[in-house]
mmCIF file of C-alpha atoms and ligand atoms in Angstrom:
data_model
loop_
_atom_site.group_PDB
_atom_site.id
_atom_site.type_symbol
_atom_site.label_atom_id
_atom_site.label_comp_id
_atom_site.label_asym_id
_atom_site.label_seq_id
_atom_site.Cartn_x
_atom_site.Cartn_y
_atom_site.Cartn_z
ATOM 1 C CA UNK J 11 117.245 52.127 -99.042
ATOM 2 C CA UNK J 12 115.072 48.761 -99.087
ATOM 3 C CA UNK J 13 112.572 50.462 -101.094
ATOM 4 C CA UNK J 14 115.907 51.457 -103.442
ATOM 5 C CA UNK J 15 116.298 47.658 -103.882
ATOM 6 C CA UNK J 16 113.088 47.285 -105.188
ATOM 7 C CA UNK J 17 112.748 49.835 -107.467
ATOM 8 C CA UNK J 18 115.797 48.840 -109.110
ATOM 9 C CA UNK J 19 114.984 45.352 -109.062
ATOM 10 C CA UNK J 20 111.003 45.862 -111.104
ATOM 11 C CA UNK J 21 112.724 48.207 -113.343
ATOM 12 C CA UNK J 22 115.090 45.332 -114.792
ATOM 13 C CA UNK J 23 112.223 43.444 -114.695
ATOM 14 C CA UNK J 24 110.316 45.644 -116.756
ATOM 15 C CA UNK J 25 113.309 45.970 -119.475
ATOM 16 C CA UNK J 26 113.952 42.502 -119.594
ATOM 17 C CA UNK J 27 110.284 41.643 -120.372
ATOM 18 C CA UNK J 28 109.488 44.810 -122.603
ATOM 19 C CA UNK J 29 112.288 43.127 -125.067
ATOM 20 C CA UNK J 30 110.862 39.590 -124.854
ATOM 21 C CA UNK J 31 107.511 40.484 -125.001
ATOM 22 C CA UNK J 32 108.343 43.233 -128.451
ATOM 23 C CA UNK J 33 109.996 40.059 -129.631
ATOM 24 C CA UNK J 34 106.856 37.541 -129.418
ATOM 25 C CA UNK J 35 104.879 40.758 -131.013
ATOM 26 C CA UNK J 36 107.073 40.947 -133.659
ATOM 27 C CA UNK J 37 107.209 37.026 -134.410
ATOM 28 C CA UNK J 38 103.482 36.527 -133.385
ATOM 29 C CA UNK J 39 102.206 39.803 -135.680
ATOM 30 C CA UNK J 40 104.907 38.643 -138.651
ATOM 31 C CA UNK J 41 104.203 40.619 -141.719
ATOM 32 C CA UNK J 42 104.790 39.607 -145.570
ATOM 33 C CA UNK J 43 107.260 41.332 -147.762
ATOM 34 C CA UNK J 44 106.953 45.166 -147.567
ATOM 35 C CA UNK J 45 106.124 45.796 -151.593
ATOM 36 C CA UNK J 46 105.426 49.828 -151.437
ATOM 37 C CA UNK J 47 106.877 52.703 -150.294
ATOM 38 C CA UNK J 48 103.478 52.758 -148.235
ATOM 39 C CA UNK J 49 104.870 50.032 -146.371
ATOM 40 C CA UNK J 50 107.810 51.273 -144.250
ATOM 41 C CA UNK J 51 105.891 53.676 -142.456
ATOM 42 C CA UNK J 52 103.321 51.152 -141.842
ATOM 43 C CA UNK J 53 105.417 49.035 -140.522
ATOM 44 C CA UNK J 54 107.151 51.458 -138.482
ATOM 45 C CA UNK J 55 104.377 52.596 -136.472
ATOM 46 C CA UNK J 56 103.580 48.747 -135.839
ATOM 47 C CA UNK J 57 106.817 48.752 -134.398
ATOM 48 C CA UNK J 58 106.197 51.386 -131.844
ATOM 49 C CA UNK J 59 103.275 50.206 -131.125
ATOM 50 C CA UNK J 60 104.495 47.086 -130.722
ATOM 51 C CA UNK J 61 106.950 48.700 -128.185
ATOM 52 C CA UNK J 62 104.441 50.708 -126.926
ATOM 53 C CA UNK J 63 102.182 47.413 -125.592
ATOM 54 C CA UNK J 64 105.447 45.673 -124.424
ATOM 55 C CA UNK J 65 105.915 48.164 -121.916
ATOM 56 C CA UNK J 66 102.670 48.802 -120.702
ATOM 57 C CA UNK J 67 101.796 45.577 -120.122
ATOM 58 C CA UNK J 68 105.080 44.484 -118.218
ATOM 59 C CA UNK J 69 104.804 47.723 -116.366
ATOM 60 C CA UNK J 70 101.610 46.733 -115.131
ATOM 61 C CA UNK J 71 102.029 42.968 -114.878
ATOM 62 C CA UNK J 72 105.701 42.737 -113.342
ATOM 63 C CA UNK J 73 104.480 45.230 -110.475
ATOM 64 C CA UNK J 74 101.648 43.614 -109.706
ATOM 65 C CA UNK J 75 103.422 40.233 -109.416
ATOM 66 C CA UNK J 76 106.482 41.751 -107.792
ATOM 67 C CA UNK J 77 104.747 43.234 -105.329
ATOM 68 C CA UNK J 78 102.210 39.765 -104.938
ATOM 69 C CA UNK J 79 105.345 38.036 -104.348
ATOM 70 C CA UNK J 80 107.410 40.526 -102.636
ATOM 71 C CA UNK J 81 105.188 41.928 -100.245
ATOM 72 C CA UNK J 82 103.783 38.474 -99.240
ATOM 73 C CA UNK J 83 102.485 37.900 -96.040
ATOM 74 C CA UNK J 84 105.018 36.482 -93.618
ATOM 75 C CA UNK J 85 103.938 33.397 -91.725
ATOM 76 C CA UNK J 86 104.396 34.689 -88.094
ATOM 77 C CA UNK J 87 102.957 38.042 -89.496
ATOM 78 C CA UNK J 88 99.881 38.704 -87.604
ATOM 79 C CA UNK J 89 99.550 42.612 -88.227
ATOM 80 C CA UNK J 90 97.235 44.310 -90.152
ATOM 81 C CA UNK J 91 98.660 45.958 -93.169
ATOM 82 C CA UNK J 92 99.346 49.818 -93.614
ATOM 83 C CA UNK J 93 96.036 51.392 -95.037
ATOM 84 C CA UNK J 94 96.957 53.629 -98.090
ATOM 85 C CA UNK J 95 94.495 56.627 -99.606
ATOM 86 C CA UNK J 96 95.066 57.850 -102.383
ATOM 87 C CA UNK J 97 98.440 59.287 -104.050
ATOM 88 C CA UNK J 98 97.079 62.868 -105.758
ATOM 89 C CA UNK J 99 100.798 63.412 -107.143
ATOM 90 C CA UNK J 100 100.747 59.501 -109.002
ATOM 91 C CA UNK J 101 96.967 59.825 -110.306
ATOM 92 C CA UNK J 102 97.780 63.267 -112.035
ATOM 93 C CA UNK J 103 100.957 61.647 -113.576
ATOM 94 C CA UNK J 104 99.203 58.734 -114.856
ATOM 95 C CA UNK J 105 96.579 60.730 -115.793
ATOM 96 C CA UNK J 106 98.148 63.335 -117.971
ATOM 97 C CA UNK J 107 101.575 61.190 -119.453
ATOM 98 C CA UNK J 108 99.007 58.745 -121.107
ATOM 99 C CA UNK J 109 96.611 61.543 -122.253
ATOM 100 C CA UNK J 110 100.060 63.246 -124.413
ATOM 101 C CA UNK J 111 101.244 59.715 -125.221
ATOM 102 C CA UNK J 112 97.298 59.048 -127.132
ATOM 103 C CA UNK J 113 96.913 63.113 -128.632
ATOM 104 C CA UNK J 114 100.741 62.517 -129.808
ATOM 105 C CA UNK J 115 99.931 59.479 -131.819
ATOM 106 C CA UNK J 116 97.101 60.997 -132.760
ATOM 107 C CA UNK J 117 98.614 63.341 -134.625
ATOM 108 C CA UNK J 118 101.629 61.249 -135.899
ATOM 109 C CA UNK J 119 99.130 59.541 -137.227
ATOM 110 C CA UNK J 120 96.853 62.501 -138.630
ATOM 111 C CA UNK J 121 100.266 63.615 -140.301
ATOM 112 C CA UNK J 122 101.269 60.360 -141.849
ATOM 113 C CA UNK J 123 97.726 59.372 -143.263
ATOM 114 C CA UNK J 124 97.931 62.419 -144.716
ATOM 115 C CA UNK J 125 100.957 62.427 -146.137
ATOM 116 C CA UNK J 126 99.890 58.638 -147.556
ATOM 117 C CA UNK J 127 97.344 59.908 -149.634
ATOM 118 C CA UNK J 128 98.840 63.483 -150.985
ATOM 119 C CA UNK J 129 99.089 63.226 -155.106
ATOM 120 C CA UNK J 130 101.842 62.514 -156.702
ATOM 121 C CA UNK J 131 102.196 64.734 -159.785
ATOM 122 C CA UNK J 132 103.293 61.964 -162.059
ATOM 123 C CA UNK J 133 100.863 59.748 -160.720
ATOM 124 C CA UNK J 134 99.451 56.572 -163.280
ATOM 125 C CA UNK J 135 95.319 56.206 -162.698
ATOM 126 C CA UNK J 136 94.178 52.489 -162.626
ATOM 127 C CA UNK J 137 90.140 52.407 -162.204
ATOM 128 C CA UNK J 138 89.038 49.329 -160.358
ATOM 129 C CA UNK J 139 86.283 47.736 -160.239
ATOM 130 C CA UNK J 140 84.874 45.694 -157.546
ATOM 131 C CA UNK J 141 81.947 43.693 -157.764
ATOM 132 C CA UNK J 142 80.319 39.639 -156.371
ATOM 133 C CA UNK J 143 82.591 38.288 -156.594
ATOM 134 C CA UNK J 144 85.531 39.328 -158.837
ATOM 135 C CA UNK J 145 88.076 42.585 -159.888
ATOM 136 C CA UNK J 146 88.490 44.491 -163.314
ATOM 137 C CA UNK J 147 91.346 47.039 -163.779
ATOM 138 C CA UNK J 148 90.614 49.948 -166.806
ATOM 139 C CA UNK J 149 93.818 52.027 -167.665
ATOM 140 C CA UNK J 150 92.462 55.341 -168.803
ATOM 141 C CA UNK J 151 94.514 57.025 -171.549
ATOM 142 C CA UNK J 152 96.709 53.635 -172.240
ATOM 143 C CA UNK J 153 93.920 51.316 -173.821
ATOM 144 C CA UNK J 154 90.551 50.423 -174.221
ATOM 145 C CA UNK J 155 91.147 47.005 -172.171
ATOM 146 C CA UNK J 156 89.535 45.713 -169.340
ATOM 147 C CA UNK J 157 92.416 43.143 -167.420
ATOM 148 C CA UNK J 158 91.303 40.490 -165.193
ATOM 149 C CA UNK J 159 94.270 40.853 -163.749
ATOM 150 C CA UNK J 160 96.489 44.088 -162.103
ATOM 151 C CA UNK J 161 99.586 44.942 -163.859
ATOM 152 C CA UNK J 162 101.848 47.827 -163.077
ATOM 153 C CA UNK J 163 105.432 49.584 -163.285
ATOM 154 C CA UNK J 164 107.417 49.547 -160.198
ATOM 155 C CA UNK J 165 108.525 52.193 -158.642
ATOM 156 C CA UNK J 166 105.637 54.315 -160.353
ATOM 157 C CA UNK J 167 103.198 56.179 -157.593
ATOM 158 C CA UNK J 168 99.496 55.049 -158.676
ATOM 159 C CA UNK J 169 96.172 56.163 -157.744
ATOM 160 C CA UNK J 170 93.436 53.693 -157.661
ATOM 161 C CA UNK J 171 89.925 55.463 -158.591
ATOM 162 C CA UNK J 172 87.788 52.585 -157.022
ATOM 163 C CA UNK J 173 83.791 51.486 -157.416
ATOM 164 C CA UNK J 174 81.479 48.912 -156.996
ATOM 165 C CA UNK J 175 78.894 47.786 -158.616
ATOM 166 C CA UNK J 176 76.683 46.248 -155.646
ATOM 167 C CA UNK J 177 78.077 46.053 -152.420
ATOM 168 C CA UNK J 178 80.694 47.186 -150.081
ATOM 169 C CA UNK J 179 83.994 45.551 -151.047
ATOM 170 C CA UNK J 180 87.776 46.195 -149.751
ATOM 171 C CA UNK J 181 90.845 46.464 -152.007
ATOM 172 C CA UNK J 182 94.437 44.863 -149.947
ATOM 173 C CA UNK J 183 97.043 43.702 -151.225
ATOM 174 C CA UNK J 184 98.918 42.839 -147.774
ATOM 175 C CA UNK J 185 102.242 43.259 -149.326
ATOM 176 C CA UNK J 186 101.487 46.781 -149.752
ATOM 177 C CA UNK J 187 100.088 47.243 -146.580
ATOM 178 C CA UNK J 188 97.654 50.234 -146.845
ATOM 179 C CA UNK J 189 93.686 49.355 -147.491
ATOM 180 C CA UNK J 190 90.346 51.103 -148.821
ATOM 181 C CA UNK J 191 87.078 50.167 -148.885
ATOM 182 C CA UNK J 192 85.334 49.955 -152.696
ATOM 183 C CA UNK J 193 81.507 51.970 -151.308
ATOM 184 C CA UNK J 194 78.560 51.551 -154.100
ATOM 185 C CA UNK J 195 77.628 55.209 -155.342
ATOM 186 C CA UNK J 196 81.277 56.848 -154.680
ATOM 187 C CA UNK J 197 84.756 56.746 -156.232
ATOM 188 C CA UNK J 198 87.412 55.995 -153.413
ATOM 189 C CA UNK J 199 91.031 56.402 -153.879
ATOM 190 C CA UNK J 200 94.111 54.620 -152.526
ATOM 191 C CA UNK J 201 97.687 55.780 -153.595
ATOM 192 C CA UNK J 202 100.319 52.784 -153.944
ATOM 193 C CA UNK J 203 103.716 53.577 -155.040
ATOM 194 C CA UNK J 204 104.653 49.410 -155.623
ATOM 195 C CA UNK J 205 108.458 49.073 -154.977
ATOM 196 C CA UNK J 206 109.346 45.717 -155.283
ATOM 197 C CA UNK J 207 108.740 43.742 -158.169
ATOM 198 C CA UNK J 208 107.065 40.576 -157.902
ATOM 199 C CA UNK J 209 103.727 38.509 -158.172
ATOM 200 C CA UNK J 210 101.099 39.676 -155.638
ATOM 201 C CA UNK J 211 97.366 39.340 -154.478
ATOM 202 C CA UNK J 212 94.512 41.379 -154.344
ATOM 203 C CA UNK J 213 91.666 40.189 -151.496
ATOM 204 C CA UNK J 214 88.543 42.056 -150.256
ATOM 205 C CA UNK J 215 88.490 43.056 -147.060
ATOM 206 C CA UNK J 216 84.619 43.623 -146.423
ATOM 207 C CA UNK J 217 82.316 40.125 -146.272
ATOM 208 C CA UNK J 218 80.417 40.673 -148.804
ATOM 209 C CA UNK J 219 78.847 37.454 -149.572
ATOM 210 C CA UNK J 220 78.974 33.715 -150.040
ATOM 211 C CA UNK J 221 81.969 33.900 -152.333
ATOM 212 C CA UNK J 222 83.502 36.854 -150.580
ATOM 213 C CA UNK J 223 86.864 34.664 -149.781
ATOM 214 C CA UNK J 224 87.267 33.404 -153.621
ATOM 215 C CA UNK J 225 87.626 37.680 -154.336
ATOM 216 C CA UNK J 226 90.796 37.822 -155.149
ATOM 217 C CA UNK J 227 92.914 38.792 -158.409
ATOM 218 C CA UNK J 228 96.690 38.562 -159.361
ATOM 219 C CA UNK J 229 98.505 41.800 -158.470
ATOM 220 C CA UNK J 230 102.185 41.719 -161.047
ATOM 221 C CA UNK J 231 104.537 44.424 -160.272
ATOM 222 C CA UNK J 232 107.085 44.536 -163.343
ATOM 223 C CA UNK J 233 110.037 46.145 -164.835
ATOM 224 C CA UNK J 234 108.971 49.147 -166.640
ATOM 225 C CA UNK J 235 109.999 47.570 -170.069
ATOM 226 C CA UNK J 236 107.724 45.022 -168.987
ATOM 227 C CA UNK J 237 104.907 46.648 -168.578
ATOM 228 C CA UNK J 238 105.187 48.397 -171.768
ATOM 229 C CA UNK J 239 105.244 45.168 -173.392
ATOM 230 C CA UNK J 240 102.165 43.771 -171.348
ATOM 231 C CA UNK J 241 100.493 47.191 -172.650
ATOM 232 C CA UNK J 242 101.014 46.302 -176.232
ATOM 233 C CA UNK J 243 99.752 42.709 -175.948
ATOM 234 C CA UNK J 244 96.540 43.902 -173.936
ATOM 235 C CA UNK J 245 95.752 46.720 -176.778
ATOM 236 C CA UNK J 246 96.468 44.050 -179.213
ATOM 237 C CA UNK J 247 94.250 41.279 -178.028
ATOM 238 C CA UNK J 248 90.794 41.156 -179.273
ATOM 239 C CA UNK J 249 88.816 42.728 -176.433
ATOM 240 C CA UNK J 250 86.169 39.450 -176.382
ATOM 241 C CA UNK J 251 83.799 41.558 -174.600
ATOM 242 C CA UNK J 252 83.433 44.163 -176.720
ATOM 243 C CA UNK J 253 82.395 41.075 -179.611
ATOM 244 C CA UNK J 254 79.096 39.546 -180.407
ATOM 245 C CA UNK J 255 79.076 35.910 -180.137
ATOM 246 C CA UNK J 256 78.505 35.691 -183.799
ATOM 247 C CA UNK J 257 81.464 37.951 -184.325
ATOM 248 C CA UNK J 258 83.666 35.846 -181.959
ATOM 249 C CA UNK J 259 82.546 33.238 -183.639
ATOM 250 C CA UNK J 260 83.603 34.289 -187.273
ATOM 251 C CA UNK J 261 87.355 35.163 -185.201
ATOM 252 C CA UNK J 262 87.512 31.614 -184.153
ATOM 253 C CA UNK J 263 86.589 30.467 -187.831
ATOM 254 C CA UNK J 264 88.859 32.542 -189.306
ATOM 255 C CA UNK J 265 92.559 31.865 -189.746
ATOM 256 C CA UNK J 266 93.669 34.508 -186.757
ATOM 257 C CA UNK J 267 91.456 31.712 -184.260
ATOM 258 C CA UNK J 268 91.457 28.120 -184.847
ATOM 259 C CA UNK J 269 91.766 28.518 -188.690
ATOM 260 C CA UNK J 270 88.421 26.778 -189.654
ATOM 261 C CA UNK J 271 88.594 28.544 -192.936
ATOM 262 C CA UNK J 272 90.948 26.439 -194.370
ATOM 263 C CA UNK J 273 88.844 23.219 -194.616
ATOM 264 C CA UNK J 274 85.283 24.298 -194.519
ATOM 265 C CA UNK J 275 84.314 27.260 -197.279
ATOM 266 C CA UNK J 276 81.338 30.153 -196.078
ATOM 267 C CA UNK J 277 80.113 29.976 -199.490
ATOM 268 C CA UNK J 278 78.943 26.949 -200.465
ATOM 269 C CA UNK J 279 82.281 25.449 -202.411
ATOM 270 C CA UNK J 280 82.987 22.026 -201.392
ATOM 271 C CA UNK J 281 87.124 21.809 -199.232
ATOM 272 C CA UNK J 282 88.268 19.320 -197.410
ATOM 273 C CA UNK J 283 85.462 19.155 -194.664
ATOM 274 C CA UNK J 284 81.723 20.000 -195.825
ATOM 275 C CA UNK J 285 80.743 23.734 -196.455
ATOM 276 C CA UNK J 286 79.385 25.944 -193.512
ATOM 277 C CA UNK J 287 76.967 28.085 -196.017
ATOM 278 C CA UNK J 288 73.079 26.552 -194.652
ATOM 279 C CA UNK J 289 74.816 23.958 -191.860
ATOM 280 C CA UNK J 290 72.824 25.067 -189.355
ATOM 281 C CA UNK J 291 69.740 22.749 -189.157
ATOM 282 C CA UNK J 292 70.386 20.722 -192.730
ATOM 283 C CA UNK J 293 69.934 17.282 -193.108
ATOM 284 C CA UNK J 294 73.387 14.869 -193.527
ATOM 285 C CA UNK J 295 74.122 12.094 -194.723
ATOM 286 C CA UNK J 296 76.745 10.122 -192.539
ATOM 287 C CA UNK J 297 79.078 7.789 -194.296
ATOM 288 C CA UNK J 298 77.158 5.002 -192.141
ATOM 289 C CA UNK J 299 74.080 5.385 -194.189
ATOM 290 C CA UNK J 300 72.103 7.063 -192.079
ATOM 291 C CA UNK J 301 71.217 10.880 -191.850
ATOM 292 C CA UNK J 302 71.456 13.269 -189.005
ATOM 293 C CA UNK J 303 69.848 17.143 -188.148
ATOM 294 C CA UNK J 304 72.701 19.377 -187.608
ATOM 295 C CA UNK J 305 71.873 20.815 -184.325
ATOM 296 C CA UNK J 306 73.683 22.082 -181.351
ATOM 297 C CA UNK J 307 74.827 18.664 -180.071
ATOM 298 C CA UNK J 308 76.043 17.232 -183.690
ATOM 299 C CA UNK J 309 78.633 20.463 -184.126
ATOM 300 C CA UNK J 310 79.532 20.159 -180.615
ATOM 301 C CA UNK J 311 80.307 16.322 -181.329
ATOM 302 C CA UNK J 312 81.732 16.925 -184.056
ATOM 303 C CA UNK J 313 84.122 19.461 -183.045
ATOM 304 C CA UNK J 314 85.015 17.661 -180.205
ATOM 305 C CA UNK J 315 85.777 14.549 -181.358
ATOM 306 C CA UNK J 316 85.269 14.564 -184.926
ATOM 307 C CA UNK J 317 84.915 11.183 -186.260
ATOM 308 C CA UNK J 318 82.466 10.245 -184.403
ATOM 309 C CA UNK J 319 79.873 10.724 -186.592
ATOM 310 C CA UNK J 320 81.416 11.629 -190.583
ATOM 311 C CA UNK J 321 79.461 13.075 -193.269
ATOM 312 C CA UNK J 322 79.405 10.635 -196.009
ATOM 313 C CA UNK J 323 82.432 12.046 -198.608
ATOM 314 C CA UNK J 324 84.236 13.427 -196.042
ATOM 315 C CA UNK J 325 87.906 11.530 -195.356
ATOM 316 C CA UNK J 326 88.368 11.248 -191.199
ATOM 317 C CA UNK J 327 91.098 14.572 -191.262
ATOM 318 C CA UNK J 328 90.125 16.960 -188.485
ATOM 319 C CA UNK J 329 92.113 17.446 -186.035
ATOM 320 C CA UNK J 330 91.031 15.613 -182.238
ATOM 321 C CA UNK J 331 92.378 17.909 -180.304
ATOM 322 C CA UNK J 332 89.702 20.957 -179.932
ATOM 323 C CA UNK J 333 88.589 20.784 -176.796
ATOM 324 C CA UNK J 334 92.083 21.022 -175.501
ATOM 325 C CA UNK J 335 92.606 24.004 -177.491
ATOM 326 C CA UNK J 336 89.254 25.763 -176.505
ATOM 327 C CA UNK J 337 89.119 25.015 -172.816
ATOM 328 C CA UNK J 338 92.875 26.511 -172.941
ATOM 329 C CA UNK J 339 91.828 29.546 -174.772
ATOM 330 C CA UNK J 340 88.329 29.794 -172.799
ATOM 331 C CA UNK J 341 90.886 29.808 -169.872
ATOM 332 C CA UNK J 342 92.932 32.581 -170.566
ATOM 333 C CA UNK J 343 90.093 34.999 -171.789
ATOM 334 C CA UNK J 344 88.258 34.205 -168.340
ATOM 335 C CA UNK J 345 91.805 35.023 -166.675
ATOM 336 C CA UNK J 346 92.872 38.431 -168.167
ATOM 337 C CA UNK J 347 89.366 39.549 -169.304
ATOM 338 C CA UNK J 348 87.523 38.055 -166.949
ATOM 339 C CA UNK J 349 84.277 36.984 -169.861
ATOM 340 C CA UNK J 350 83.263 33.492 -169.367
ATOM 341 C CA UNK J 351 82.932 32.019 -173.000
ATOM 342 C CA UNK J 352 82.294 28.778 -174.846
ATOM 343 C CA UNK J 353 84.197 28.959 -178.351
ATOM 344 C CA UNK J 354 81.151 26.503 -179.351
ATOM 345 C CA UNK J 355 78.557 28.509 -178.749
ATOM 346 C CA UNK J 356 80.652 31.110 -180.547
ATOM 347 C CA UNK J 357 80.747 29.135 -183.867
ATOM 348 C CA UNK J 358 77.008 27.696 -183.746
ATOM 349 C CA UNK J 359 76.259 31.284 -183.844
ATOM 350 C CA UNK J 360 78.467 32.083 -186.251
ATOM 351 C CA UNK J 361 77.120 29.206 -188.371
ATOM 352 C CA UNK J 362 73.370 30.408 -188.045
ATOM 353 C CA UNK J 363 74.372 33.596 -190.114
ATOM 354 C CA UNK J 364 75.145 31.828 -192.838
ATOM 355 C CA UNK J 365 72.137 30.928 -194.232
ATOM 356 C CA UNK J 366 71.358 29.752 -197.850
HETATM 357 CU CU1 CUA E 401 84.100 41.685 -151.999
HETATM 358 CU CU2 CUA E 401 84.365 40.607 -149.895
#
């Protein structure tokens, strides 16, 4: 009956410290919002897991301190103790109970994974590609585009068709919970079915590299409606990339880009600022009296803060604020197309082709 006492008393023990211990797990382990159907069973199996731990370790820790305690020594105790060999019936149990416990989440495990990446029928492809040290998304069969940014429909199962084009990378978006590695020289696929709409991030997962932590890329999840609309806008938007830098150039001149056009003519009749037809290397006079080479620096000048330096005839009436506008626009190409541009590199080349 003594022994009664203290089986009861290690087993309450063992309760009472499974539940704090789940709790620190669950506090210490805290997860962001759960974004994807992905997520719940994720999550889930963290949870037993969690459980899992929290018992094993206060079954193990709460005995051996019980019984440190317990089982003390007594001061006027001079005896030796009882000498104990072996228990055959114990080692087989905690032998074989842990050995199903493993093989069963084994193949929980085996059954979910596979279940996570099963097709969907109506699933939408997104190709991604990963590279040092930045993302591009292609959406085969909805545009030619390539976003800087990920985009999609919630509640709409995708399949990511994943490269690289150098190293290993690793596509996570922790909201979403489920990973894959980007491997040079295959295609690797990771099914996301995004349930929660919201703004998200994308991070590698795999060093790769000094700038490995600055890989990262915004992840939207939208309304349907939403995403139709972004669709439109990307399809609509000049795909920069796919543009010479004299032909982005001749955009930015014309009256769709910064609207050049309307004060300075390509063909040699005078408007309100001098012609562009020969700039590129002529000779001007400046209303100061003396002359200057238009060259790279003079257009940037001039662009930038335009009376600076006028050409003699020419009233001060360009707008000052270019640089604003370009760095803006530079901006938002590098953001959703990911091309790094100057808009006055554009128009210099632009401005060679225009020769007398
Ligand atoms: Cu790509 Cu780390």
């Amino acid at each position: 009956m003594k022994n009664g006492k203290h089986f009861v008393i290690v087993g309450l023990l063992v309760i009472v410290s499974t539940i704090f211990l789940r709790w620190v797990f669950v506090w210490l382990f805290a997860t962001p919002t759960a974004a994807s159907t992905q997520a719940g069973i994720v999550d889930y199996m963290f949870g037993v897991h969690f459980w899992m731990i929290a018992f094993l370790f206060s079954l193990i820790m709460v005995m051996m301190l019980y019984s440190a305690f317990a089982f003390r020594r007594q001061p006027e105790d001079e005896e030796d103790a009882e000498h104990v060999h072996g228990n055959t019936k114990l080692e087989i149990a905690w032998t074989i109970i842990p050995i199903f416990v493993v093989i069963g989440f084994g193949i929980w495990g085996t059954i979910e994974l596979r279940a996570l990446t099963q097709p969907y029928p109506d699933e939408m492809e997104i190709e991604v590609i990963g590279r040092q040290w930045s993302w591009g998304f292609e959406y085969p069969g909805q545009g030619e585009f390539v976003s800087a940014e990920m985009v999609v429909p919630v509640n709409r199962p995708l399949v990511l068709r994943m490269r690289s084009e150098d190293v290993l990378h690793s596509f996570w978006v922790t909201e979403f919970r489920i990973k894959q590695d980007l491997v040079p020289g295959r295609v690797t696929e990771l099914r996301i079915t995004p349930s929660e709409i919201g703004d998200y991030k994308v991070r590698c997962a795999e060093i790769c590299g000094t700038e490995h932590s600055g890989m990262l890329a915004p992840v939207r999840v939208v309304s349907q409606a939403d995403y139709e609309a972004w669709l439109v806008e990307k399809n609509a938007a000049p795909q920069y990339v796919e543009l010479t830098p004299e032909e982005r150039g001749a955009l930015w001149y014309s009256a769709e880009g910064f609207g050049c056009v309307s004060c300075h003519s390509t063909d040699g009749t005078p408007g309100v600022g001098p012609t562009w037809l020969g700039i590129y290397g002529r000779q001007e006079a400046l209303d100061d009296g003396t002359t200057v080479t238009v060259d790279d620096a003079y257009i940037r000048e001039s662009i930038y803060d335009p009376n600076a330096k006028l050409v003699a005839g020419f009233a001060a009436a360009m707008p000052q604020n270019y640089e604003q506008l370009f760095a803006e626009k530079q901006a938002e190409i590098l953001a959703t197309q990911g091309l790094e541009i100057d808009i006055v590199d554009d128009l210099i080349a632009f401005m060679k082709t225009l020769e007398e």
